[in-house]
Short mmCIF file of C-alpha atoms and ligand atoms in Angstrom, two decimals:
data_model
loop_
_atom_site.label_atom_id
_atom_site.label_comp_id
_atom_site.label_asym_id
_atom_site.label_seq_id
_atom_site.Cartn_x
_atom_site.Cartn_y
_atom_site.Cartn_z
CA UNK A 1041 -31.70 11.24 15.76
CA UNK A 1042 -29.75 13.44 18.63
CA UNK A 1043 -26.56 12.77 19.04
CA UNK A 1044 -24.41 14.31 20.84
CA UNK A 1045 -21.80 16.42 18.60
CA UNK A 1046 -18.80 16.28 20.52
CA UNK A 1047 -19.15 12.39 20.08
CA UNK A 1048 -18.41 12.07 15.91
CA UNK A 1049 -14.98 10.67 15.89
CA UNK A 1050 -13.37 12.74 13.05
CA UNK A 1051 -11.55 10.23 10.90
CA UNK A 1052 -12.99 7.27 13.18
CA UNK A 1053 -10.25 7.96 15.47
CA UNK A 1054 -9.90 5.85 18.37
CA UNK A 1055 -13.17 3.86 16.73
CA UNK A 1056 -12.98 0.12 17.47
CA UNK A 1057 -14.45 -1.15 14.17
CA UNK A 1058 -14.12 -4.94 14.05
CA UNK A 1059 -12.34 -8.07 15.36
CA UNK A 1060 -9.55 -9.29 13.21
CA UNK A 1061 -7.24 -12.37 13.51
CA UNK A 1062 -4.79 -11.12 10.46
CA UNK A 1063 -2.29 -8.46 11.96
CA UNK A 1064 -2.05 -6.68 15.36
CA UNK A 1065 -0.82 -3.44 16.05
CA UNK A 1066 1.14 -2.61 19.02
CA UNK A 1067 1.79 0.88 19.50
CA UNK A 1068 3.75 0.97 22.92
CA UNK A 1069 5.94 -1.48 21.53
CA UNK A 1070 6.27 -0.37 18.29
CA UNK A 1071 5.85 -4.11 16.96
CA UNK A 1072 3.26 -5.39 14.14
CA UNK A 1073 2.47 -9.10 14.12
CA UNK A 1074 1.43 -10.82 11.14
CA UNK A 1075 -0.98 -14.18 12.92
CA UNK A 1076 1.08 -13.67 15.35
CA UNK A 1077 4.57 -13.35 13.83
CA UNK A 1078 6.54 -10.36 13.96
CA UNK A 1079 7.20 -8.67 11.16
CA UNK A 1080 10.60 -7.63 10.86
CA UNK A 1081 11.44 -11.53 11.42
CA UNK A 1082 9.12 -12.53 8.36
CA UNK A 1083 10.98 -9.41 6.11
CA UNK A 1084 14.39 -11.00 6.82
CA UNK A 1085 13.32 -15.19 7.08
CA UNK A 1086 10.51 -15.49 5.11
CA UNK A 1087 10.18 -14.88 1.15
CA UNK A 1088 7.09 -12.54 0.05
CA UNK A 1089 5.49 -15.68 -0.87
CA UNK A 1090 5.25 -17.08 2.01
CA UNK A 1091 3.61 -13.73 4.01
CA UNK A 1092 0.81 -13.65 1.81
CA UNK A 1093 0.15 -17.24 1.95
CA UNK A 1094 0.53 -16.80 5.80
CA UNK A 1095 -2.15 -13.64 5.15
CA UNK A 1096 -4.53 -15.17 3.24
CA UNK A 1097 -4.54 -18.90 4.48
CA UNK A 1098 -3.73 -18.10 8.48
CA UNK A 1099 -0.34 -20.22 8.83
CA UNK A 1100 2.73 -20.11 7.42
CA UNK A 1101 3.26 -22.91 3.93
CA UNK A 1102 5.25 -26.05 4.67
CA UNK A 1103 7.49 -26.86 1.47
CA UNK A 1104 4.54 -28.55 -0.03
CA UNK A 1105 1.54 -25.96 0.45
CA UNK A 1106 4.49 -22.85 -0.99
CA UNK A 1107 4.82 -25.16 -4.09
CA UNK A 1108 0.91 -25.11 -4.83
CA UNK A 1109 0.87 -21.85 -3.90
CA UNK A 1110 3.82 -20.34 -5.83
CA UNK A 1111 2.77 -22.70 -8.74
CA UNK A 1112 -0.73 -20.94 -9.07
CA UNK A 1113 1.03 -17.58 -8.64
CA UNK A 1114 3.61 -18.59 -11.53
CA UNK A 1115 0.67 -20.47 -13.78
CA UNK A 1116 -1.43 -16.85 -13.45
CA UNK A 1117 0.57 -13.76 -13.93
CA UNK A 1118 -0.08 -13.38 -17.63
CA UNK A 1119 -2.60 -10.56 -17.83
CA UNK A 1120 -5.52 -11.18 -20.75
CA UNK A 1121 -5.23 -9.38 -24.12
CA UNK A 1122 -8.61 -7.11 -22.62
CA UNK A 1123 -6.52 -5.44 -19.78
CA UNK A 1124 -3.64 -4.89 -21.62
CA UNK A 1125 -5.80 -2.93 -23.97
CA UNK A 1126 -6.87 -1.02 -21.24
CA UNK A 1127 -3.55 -0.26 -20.12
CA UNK A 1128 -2.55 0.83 -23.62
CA UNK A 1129 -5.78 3.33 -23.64
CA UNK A 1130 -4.27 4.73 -20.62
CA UNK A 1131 -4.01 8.84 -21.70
CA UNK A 1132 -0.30 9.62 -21.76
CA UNK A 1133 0.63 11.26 -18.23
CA UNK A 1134 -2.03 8.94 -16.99
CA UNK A 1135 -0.68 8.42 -12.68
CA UNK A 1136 -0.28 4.29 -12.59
CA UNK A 1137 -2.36 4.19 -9.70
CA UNK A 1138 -5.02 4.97 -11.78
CA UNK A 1139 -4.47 2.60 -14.61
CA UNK A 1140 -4.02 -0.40 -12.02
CA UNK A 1141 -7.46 0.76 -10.26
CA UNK A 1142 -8.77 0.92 -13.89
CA UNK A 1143 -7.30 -2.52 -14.98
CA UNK A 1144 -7.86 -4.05 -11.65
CA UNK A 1145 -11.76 -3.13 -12.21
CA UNK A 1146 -11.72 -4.74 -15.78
CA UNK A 1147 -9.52 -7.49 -14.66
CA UNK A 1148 -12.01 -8.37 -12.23
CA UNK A 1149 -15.03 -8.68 -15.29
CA UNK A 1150 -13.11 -11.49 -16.89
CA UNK A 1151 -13.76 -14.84 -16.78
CA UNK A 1152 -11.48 -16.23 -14.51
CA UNK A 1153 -12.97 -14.01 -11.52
CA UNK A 1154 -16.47 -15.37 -12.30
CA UNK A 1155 -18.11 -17.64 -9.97
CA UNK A 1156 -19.12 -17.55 -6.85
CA UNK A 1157 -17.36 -16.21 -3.47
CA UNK A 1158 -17.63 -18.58 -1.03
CA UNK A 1159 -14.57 -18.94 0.45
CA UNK A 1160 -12.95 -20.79 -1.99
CA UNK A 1161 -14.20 -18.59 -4.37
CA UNK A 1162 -12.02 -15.52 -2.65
CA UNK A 1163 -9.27 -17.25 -2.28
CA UNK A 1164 -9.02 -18.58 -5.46
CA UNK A 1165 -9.53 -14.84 -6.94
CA UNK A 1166 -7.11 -13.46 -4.00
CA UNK A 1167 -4.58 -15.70 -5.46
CA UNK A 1168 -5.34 -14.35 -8.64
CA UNK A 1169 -4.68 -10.77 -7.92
CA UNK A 1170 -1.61 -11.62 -6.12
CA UNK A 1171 -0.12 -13.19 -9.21
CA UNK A 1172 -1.54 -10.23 -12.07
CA UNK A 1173 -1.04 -7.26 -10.41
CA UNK A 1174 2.61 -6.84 -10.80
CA UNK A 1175 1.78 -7.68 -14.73
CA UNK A 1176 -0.35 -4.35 -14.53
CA UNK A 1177 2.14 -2.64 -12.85
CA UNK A 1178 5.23 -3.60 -14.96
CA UNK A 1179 3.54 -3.66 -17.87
CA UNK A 1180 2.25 -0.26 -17.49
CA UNK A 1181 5.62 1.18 -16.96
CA UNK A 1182 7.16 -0.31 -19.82
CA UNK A 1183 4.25 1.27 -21.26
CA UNK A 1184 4.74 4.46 -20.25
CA UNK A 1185 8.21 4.06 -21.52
CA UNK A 1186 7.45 3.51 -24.62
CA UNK A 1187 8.59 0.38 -24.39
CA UNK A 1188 8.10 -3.22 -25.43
CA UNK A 1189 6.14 -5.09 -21.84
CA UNK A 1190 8.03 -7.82 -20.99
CA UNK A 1191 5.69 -10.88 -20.32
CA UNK A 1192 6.30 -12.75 -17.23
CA UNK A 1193 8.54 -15.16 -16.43
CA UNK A 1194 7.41 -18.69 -15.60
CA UNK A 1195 10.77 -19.74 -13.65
CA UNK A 1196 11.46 -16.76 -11.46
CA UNK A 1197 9.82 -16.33 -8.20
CA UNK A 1198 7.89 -13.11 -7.50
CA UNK A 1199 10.42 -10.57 -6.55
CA UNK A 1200 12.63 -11.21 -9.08
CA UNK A 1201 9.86 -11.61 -12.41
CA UNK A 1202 8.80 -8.16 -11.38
CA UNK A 1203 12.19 -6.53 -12.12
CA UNK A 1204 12.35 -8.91 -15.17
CA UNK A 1205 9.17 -7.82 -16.48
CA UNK A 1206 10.47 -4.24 -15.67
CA UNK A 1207 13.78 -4.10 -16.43
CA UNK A 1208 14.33 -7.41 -18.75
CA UNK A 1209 17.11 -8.55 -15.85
CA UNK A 1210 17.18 -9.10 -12.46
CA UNK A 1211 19.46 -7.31 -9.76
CA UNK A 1212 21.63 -9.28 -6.88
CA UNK A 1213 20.77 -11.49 -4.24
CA UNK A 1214 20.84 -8.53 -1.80
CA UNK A 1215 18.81 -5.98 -4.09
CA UNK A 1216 16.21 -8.52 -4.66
CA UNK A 1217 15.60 -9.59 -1.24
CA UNK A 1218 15.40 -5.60 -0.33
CA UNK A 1219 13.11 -5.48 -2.43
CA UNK A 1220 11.19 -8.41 -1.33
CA UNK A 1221 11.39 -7.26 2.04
CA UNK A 1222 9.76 -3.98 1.32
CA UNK A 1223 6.91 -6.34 -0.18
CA UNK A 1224 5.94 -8.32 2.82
CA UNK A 1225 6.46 -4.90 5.44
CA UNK A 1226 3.85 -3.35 3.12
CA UNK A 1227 1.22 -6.30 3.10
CA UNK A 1228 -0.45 -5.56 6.16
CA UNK A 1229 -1.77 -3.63 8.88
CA UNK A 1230 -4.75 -3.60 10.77
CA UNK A 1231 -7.69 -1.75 9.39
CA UNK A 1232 -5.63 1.52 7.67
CA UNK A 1233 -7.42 3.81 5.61
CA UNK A 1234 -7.49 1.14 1.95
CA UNK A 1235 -8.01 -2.43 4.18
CA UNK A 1236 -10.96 -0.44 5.50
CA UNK A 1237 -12.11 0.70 2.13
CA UNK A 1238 -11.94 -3.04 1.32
CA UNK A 1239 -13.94 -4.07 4.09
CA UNK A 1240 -16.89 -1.42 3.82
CA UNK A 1241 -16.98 -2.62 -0.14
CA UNK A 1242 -17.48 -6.35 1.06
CA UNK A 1243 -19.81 -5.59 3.76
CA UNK A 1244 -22.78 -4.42 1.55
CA UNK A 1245 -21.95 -7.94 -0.18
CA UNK A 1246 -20.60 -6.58 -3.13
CA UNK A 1247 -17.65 -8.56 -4.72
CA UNK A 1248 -13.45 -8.63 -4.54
CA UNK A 1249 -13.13 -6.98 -7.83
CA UNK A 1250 -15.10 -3.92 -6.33
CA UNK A 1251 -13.44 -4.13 -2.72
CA UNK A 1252 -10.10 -4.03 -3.89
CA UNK A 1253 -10.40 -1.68 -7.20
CA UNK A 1254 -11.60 0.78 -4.47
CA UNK A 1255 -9.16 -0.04 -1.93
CA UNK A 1256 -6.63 0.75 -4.96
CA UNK A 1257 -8.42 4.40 -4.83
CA UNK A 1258 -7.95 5.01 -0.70
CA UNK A 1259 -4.17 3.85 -1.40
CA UNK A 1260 -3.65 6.84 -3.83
CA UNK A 1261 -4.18 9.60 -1.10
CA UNK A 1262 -0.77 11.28 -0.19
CA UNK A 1263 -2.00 10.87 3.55
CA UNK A 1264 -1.98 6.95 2.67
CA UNK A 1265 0.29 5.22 0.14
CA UNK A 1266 0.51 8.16 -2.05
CA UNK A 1267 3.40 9.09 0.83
CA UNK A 1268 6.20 7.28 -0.62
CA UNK A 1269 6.31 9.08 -4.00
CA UNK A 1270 5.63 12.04 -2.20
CA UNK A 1271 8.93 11.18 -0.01
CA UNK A 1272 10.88 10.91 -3.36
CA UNK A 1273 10.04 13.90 -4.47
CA UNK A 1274 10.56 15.84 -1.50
CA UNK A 1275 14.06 14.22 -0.99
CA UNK A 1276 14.62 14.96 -4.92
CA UNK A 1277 13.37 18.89 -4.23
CA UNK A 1278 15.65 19.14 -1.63
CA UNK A 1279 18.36 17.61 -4.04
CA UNK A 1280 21.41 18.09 -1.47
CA UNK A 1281 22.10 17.32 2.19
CA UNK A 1282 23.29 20.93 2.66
CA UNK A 1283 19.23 22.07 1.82
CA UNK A 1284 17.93 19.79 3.73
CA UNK A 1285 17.21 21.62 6.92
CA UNK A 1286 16.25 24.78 5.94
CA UNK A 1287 13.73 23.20 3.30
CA UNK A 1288 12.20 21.31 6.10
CA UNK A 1289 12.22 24.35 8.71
CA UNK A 1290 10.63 26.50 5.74
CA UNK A 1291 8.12 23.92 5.21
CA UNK A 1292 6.83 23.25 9.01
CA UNK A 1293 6.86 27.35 9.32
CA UNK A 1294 4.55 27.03 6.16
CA UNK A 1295 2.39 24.43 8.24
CA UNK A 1296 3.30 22.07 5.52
CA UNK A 1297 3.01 18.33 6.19
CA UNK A 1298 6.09 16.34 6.07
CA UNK A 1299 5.54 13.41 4.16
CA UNK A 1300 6.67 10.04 5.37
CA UNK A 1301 6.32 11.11 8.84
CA UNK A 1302 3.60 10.29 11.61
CA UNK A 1303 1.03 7.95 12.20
CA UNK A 1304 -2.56 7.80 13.43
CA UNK A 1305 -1.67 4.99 15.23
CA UNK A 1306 2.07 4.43 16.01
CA UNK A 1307 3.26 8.06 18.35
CA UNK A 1308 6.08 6.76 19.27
CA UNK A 1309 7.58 5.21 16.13
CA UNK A 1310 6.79 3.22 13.38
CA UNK A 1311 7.64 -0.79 13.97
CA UNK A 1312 8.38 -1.18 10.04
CA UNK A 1313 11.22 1.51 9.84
CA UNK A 1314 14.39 0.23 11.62
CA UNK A 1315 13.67 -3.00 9.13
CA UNK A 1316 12.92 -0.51 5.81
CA UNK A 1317 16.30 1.39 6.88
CA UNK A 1318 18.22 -1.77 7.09
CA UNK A 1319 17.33 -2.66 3.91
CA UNK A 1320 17.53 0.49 2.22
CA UNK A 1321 21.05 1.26 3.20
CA UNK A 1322 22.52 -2.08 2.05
CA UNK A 1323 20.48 -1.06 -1.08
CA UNK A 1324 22.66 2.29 -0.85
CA UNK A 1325 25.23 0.87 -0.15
CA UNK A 1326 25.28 -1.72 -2.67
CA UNK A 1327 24.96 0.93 -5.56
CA UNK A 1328 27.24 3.10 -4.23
CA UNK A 1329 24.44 6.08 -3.97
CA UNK A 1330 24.32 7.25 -0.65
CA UNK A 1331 22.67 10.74 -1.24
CA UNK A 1332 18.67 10.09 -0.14
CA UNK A 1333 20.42 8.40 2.68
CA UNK A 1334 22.55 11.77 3.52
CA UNK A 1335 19.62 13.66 3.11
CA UNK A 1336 17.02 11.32 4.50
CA UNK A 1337 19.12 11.71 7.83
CA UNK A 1338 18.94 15.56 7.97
CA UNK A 1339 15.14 15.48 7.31
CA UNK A 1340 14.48 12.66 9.65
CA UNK A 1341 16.64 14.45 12.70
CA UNK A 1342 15.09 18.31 12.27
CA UNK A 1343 11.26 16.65 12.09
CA UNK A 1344 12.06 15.23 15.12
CA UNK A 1345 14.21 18.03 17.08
CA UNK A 1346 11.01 20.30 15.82
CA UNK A 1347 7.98 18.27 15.93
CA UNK A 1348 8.86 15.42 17.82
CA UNK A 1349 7.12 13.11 14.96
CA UNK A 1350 8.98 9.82 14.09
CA UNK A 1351 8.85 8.74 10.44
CA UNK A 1352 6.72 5.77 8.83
CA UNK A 1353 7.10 3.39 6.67
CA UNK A 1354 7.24 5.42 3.51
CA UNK A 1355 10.07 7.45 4.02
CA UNK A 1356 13.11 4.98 3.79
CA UNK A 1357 10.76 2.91 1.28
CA UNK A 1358 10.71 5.78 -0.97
CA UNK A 1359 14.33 6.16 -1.80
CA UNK A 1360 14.90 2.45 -1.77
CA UNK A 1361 12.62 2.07 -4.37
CA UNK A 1362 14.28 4.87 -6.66
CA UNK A 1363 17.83 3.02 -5.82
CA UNK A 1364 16.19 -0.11 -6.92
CA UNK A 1365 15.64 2.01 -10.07
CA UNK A 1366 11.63 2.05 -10.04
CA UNK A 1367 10.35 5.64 -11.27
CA UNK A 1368 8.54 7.38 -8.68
CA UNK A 1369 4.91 6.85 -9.58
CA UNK A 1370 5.32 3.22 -9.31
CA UNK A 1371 5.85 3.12 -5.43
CA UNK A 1372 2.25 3.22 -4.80
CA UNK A 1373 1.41 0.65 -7.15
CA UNK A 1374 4.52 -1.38 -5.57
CA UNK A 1375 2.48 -0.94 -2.23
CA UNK A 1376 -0.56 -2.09 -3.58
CA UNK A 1377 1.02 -5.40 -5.35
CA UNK A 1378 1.56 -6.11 -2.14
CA UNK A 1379 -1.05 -4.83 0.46
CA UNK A 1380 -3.45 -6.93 -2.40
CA UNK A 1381 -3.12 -9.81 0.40
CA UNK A 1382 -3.96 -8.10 2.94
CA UNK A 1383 -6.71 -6.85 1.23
CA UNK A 1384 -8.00 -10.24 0.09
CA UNK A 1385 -7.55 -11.57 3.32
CA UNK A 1386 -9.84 -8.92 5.66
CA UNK A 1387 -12.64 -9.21 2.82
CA UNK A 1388 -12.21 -13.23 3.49
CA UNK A 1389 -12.63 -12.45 6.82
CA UNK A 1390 -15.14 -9.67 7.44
CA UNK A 1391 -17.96 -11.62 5.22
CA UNK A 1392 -18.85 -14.69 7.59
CA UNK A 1393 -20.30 -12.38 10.67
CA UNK A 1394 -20.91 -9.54 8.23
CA UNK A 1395 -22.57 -6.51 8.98
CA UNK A 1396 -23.41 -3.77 6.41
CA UNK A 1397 -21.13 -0.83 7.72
CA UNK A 1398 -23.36 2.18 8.38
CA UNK A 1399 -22.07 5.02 10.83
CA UNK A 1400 -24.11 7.60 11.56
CA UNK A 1401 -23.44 11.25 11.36
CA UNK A 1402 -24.05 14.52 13.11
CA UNK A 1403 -26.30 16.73 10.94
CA UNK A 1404 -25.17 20.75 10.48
CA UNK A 1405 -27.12 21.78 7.93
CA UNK A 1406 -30.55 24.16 8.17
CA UNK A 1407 -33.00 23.22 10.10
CA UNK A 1408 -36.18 21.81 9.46
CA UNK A 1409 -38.02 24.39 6.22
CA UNK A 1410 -40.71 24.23 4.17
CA UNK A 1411 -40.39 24.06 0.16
CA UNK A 1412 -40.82 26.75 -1.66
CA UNK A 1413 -42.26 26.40 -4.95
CA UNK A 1414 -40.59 28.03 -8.28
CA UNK A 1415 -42.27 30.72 -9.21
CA UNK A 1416 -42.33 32.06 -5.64
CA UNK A 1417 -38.72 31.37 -5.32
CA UNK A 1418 -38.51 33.74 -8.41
CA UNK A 1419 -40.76 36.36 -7.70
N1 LIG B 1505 4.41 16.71 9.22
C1 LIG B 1505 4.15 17.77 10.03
N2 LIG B 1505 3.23 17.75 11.00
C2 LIG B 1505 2.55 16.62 11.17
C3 LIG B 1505 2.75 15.49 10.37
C4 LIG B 1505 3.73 15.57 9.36
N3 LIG B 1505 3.97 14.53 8.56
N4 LIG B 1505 1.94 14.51 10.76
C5 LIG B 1505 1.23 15.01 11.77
N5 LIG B 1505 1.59 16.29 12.02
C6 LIG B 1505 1.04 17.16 13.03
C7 LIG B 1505 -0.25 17.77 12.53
O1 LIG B 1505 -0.04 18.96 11.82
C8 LIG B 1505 -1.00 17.95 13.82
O2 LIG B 1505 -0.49 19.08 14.46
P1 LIG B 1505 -1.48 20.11 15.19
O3 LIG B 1505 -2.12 19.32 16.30
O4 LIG B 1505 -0.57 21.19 15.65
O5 LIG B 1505 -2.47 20.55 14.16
C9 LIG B 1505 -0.58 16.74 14.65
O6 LIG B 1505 0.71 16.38 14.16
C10 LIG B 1505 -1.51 15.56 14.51
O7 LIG B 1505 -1.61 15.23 13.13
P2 LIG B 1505 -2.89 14.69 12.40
O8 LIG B 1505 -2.83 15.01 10.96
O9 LIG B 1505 -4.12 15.12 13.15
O10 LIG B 1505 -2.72 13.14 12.63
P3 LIG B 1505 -3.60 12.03 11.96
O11 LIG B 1505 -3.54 10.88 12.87
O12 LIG B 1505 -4.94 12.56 11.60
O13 LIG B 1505 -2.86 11.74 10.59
C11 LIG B 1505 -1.18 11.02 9.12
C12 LIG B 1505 -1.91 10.76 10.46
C13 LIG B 1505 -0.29 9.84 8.81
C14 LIG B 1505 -2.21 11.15 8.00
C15 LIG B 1505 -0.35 12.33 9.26
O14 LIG B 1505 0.65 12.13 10.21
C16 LIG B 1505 0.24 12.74 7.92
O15 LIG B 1505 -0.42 13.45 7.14
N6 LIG B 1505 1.51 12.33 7.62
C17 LIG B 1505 2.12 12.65 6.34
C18 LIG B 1505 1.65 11.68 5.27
C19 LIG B 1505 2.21 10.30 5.46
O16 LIG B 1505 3.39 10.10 5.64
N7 LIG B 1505 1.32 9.32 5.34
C20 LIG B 1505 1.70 7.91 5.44
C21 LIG B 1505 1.16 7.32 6.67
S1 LIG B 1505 1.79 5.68 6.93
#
């Protein structure tokens, strides 16, 4: 076929791939809308809960649709003796990103994610993933511990079970509801790198399980949600707000990336971060360590005097999450317990009207040649 070279879009930029009715992106005003509602309003009104029922169903619960909801989530966290083997299997030094893709692709074999996918079918296995994937994730960190895992708990609602199962207590009202907060900025948005993943899985008709086990793969990448532990551990390299602007000048002369900073959409700024900071320095402030903040600051001010690139999502998420207390290769998997509705709810939507996706490519390779057998290849 001859096509025109200049025309491949290198990383689909600019690409129009789809219609959606779940989140929209606005750029030049720096604002994401979940269905419509803005998302810094759901982070500070709305529980976690809520947002992915909103996600996955279209409209926000009333009082009696959150109790059905929440009730399923509660009834379903417990994770089957099969997938906790798998976790325990995991090889020591094992990255939990890999054991949840590797327990989210077993998961998905047993029985309760048989049947078939109409839409009540998804849904009902959406619902599922939103309520066992923090299991995976908590368990495997008590796991790689060496500690007891701490099975769910049936009264607690979903913010605060995950730091039970994690840390056998639960923090304040405030930490919590950072925490929660975090959960439902990090549910959505628009067709990123994994939600795509998801949707190119579904559109050759194969199942959730497999959409969603690979999304869990795209979300790895340090370009994608592999950027908040990557924040951490820049901010812990750096290790004191005197070092932080010479590390970062050494680092941009090095043509290093910066992680937690730009966007292939958002140039101006990303919506979620003036919510994220809130959040994160009430967190600081609330445990009286104000150090990632200090040095967060320095980072955040020389990237921009030098590059002129505003910081995403991932960069005050990362040191709220190590103030919460998480370890730093659980931020991903945090991400992912939560993009999981979003997820769910573009493969709900991308199968009625489906399409197999199939872009075509611009060939560079040798010309047309004839084969050569063997021998003469030898001679
Ligand atoms: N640090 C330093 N320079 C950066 C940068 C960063 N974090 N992000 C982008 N740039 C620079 C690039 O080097 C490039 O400069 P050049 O034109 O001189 O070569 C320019 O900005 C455009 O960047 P590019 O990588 O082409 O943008 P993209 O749209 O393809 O990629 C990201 C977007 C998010 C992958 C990219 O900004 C990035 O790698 N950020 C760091 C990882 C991260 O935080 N990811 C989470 C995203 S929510």
């Amino acid at each position: 076929m001859n096509v025109d070279p200049f025309r491949a879009k290198k990383g689909l930029e600019g690409v129009i791939f789809d219609e959606t009715a779940i989140s929209e992106v606005i750029p030049e005003r720096q604002t994401l809308l979940y269905r419509g509602y803005p998302v810094a309003a759901l982070a500070e009104h709305c529980r976690f809960e809520e947002v992915a029922y909103l996600l996955l169903h279209g409209e926000l619960p009333d009082q009696t649709n959150l109790k059905v909801f929440t009730d399923f989530e509660r009834q379903n966290r417990a994770i089957d003796d099969g997938t906790l083997a798998v976790l325990q299997a995991a090889p020591v030094g094992h990255h939990p990103m890999d054991s949840l893709r590797t327990a989210v692709s077993f998961l998905s074999m047993s029985d309760p994610f048989s049947g078939p996918e109409d839409h009540a079918g998804l849904l009902r296995k959406s619902n599922l993933f939103v309520a066992k994937l923090p299991t995976i994730v908590a368990t495997d960190y008590r796991i790689r511990q060496g500690k007891t895992p701490i099975p769910p708990h049936p009264e607690l609602p979903a913010a605060e079970n995950f730091f039970w199962m994690c840390f056998e207590q639960v923090p304040s009202a405030d930490l919590v509801k950072a925490f929660d907060a975090s959960l439902t900025l990090y549910a959505e948005h628009g067709f990123n790198a994994s939600t795509f993943t998801a949707r190119v899985v579904a559109s050759s008709l194969s199942d959730l399980g497999s959409a969603i086990t690979a999304a869990i793969g795209s979300l790895k990448g340090p370009l994608h949600g592999g950027a908040n532990e990557a924040v951490m551990e820049m901010l812990t390299e750096i290790e004191t707000p005197d070092r932080a602007r010479d590390w970062v000048l050494k680092a941009l002369a090095d043509r290093r990336k910066i992680m937690g900073f730009g966007h292939r959409v958002y140039r101006l700024g990303d919506s979620r971060v003036p919510t994220m900071k809130t959040y994160r320095d009430r967190v600081a402030q609330a445990t009286g360590d104000s150090r990632w903040i200090a040095i967060s600051e320095i980072v955040e001010q020389t990237v921009r005097d030098q590059k002129g690139i505003p910081a995403n999502l991932d960069f005050p998420a990362g040191p709220t999450y190590a103030l919460l207390g998480f370890d730093i290769p659980m931020f991903t998997p945090i991400f992912a317990m939560a993009r999981v509705t979003g997820w769910c709810a573009h493969v709900m939507e991308q199968l009625p009207g489906n399409r197999i996706v199939r872009p075509l490519s611009v060939y560079v390779g040798p010309q047309e040649r004839p084969v050569v057998s063997l021998d003469d290849r030898s001679a």
